[in-house]
CSV table of C-alpha atoms in Angstrom, one decimal:
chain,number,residue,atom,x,y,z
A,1,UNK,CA,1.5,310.9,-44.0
A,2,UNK,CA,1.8,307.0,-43.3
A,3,UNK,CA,2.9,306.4,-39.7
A,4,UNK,CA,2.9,303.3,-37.1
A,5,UNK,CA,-0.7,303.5,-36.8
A,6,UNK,CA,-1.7,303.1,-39.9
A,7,UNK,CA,-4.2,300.4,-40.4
A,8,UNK,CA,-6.2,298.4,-43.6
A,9,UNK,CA,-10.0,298.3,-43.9
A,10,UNK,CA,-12.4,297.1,-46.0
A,11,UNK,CA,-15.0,299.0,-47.3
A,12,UNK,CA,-17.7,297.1,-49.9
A,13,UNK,CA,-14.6,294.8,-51.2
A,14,UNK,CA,-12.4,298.1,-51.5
A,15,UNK,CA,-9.1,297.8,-49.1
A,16,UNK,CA,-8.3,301.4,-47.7
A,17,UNK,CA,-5.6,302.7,-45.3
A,18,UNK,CA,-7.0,304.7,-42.5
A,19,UNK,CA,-4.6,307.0,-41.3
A,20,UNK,CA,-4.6,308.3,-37.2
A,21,UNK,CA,-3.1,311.3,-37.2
A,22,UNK,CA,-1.5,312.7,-34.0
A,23,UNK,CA,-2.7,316.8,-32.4
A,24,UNK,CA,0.1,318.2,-30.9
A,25,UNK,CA,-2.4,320.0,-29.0
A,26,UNK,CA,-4.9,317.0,-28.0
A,27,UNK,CA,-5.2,315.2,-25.2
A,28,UNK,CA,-2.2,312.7,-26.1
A,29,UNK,CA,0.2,315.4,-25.5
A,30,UNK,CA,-1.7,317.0,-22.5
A,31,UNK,CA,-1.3,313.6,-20.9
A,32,UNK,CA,2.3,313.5,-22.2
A,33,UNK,CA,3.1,316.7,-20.4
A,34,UNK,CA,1.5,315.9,-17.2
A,35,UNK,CA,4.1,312.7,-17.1
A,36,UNK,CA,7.1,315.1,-18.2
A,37,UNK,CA,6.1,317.2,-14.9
A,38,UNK,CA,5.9,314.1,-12.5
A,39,UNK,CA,8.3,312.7,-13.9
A,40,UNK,CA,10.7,315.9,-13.4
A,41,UNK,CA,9.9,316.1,-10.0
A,42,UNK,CA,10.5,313.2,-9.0
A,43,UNK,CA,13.5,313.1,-10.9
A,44,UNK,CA,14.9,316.0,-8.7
A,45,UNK,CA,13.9,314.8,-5.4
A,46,UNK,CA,15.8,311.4,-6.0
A,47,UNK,CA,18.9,313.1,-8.0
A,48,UNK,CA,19.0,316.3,-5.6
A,49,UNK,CA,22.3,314.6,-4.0
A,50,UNK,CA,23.6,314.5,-6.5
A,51,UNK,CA,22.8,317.7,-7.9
A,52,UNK,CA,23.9,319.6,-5.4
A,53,UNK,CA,27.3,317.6,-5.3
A,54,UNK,CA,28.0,318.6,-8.9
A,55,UNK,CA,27.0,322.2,-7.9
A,56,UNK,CA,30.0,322.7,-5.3
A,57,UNK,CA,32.1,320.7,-7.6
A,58,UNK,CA,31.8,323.2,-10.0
A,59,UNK,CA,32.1,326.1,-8.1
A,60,UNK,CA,35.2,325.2,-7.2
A,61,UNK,CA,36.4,323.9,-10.3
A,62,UNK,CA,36.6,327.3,-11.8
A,63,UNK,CA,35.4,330.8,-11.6
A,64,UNK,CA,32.0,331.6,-12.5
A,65,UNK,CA,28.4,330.8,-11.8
A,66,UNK,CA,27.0,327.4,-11.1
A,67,UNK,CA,24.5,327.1,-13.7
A,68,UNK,CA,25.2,327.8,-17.5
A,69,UNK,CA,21.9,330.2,-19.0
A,70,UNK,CA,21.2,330.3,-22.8
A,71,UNK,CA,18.0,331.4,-24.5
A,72,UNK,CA,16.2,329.1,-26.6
A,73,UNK,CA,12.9,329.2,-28.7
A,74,UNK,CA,10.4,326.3,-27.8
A,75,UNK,CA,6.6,325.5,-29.0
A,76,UNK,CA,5.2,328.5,-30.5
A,77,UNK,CA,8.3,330.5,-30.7
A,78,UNK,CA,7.8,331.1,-27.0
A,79,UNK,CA,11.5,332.0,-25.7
A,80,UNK,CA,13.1,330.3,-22.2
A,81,UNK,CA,16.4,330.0,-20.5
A,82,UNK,CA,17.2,326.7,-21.3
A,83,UNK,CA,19.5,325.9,-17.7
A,84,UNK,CA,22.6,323.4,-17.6
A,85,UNK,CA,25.5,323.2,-15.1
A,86,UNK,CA,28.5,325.1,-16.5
A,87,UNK,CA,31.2,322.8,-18.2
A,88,UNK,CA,33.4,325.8,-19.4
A,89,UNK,CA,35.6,328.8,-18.5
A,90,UNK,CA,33.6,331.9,-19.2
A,91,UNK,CA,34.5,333.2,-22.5
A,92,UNK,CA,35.5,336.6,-23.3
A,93,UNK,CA,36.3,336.4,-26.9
A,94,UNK,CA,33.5,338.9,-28.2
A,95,UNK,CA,33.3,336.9,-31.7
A,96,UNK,CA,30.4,334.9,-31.5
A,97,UNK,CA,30.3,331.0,-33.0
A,98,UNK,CA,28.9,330.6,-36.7
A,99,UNK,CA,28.2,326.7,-37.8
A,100,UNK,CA,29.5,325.6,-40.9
A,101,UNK,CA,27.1,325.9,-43.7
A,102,UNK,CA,24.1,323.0,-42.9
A,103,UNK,CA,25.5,322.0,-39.9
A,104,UNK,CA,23.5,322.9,-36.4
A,105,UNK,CA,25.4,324.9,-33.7
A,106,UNK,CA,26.2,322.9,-30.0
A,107,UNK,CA,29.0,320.6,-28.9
A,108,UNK,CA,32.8,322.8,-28.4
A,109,UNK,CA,31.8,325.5,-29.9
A,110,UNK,CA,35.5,327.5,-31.2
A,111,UNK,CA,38.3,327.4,-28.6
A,112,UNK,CA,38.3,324.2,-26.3
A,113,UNK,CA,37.2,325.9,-22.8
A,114,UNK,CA,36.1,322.7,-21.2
A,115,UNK,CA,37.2,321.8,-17.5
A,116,UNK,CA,38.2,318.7,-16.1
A,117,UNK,CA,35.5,318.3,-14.1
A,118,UNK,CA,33.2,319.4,-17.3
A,119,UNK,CA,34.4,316.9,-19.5
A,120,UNK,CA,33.5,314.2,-17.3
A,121,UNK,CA,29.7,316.0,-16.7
A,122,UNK,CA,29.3,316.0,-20.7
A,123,UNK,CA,30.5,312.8,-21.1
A,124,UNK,CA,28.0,311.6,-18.9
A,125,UNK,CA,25.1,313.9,-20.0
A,126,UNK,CA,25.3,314.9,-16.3
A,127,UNK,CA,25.4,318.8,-17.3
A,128,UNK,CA,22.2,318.6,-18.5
A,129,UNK,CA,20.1,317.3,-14.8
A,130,UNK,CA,18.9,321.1,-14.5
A,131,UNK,CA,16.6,320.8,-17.3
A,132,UNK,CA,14.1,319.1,-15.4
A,133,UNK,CA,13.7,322.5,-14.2
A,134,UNK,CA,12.8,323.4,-17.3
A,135,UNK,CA,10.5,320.2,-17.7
A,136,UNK,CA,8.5,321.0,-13.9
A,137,UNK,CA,8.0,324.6,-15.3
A,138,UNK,CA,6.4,323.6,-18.8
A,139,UNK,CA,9.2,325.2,-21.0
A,140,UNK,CA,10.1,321.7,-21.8
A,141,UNK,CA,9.6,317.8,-22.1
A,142,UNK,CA,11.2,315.0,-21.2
A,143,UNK,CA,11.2,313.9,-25.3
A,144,UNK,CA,11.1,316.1,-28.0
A,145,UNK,CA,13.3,318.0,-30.4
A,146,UNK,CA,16.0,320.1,-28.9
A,147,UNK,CA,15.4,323.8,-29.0
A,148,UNK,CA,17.9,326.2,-30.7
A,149,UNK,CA,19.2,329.7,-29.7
A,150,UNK,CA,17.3,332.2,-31.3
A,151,UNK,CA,19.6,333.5,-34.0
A,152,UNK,CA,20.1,330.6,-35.4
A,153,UNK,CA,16.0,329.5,-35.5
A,154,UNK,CA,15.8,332.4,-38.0
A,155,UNK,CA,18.6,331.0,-40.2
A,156,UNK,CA,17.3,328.1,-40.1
A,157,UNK,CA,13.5,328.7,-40.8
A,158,UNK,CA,15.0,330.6,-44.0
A,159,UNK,CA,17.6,328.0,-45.0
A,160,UNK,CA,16.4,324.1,-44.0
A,161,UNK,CA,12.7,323.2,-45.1
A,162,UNK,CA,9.9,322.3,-42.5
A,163,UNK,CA,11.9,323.7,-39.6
A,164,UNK,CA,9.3,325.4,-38.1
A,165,UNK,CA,7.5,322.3,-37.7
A,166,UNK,CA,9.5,321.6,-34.8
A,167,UNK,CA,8.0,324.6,-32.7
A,168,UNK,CA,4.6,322.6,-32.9
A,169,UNK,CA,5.7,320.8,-29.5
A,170,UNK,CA,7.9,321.4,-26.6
A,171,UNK,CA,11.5,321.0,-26.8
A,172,UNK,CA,13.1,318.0,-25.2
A,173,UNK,CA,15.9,317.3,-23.5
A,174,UNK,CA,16.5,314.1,-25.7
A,175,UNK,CA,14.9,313.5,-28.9
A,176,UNK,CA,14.6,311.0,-32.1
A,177,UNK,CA,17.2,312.5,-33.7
A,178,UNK,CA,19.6,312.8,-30.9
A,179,UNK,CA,19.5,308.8,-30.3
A,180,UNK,CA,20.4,307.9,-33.7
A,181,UNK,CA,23.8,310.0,-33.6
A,182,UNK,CA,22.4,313.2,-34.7
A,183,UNK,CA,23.9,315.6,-31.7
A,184,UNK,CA,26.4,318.6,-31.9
A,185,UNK,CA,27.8,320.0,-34.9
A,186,UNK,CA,25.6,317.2,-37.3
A,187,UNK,CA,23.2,318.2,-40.1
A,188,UNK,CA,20.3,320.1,-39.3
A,189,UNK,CA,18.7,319.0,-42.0
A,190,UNK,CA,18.6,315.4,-41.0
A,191,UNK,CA,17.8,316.7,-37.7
A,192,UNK,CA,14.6,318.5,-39.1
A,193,UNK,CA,13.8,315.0,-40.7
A,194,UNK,CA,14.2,312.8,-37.7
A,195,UNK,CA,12.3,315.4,-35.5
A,196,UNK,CA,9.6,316.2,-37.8
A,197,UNK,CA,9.0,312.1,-38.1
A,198,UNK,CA,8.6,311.8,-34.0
A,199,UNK,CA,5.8,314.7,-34.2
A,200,UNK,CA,4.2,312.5,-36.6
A,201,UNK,CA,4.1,309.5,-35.2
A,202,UNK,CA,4.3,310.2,-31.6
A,203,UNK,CA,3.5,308.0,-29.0
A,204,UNK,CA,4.1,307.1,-25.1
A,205,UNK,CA,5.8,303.8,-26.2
A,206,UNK,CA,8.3,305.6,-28.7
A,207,UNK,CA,9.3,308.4,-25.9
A,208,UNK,CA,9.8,305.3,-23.3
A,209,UNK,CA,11.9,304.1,-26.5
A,210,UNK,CA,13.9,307.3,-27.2
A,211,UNK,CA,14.7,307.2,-23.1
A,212,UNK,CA,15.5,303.9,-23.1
A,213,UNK,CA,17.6,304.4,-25.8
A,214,UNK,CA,19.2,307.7,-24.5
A,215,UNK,CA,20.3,306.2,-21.2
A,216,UNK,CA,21.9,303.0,-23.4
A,217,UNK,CA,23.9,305.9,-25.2
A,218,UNK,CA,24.9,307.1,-21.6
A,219,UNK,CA,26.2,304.1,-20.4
A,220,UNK,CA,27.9,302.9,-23.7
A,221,UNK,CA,25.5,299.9,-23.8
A,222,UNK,CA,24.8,300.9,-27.7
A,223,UNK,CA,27.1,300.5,-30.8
């Protein structure tokens, strides 16, 4: 229950810690969200060249549609197409992907289907620019713990402990754990840890942090 706000007082001679706990439904995160959706929109208007460069690019790098659709479970268990821009050949293997045991699903997920130009786009985290979609309509922040497909959010609620924390906030298109490695086919039960620890001791300065940090991993400025 100890966090970064945790501060000493003195009551009659008797030091006590006074802990400020964090409402994932107060006021903190309604201002939080209100940045997330001015910040998305103004993230599309300056990256919409660029956007709509990649869009042709992949068109014609392959058959299929432009943007890649999943379904994902964010706060609340409320269910959204999480949107990217499509880095792989359609698949038509009907066998769907099973994660080793306490691993989280994500990354190349069975057969290699990536394209060229898809590659590059993950490499640079560019497949992801859609979500601010996401963000500008509310299914999502800018910060926060990534949301999962939903057959794997009921594994996971049985099998890894304090999952279902995570559904307390809005997903994010980066999070704590994602910065400190924690991305693809990684433990999900240090994900769970690192996530559950951001709820707790949220902040605007640690999301500025975790973007910071985010873009660093981006550009290779990190490690």
């Amino acid at each position: 229950s100890i966090n970064e706000r945790t501060t000493l007082e003195h009551v009659g001679g008797l030091p006590l810690l006074t802990l400020h706990s964090i409402d994932p439904r107060g006021w903190q995160f309604a201002v939080k969200h209100a940045i997330d959706r001015g910040s998305a929109l103004l993230g599309l208007l300056v990256t919409a060249p660029l956007m709509i460069s990649i869009a042709i690019a992949v068109r014609l790098s392959s058959p299929g549609p432009v943007l890649f659709r999943q379904r994902r479970v964010g706060r609340d268990g409320h269910e959204f197409d999480v949107l990217k821009f499509r880095t792989m050949r359609e698949n038509h293997d009907p066998r769907g992907f099973v994660p080793a045991d306490g691993c989280a699903p994500g990354g190349i997920e069975g057969r290699d289907r990536r394209t060229r130009l898809g590659t590059l786009l993950r490499n640079l985290s560019l497949d992801e620019l859609p979500q601010l979609i996401n963000v500008l309509r509310g299914d999502m922040s800018l910060v926060g713990p990534r949301p999962e497909r939903p057959e794997f959010v009921e594994r996971f609620v049985r099998d890894v402990a304090r999952y279902e924390d995570r559904h307390r906030v809005k997903s994010g298109i980066t999070g704590w754990a994602q910065v400190h490695g924690l991305r693809g086919q990684t433990s999900i039960a240090d994900r769970v840890e690192w996530d559950n620890y951001y709820i707790q001791n949220w902040s605007l300065l640690l999301d500025v942090r975790i973007l910071a940090l985010t873009i660093a991993e981006i550009l290779r400025f990190r490690g």
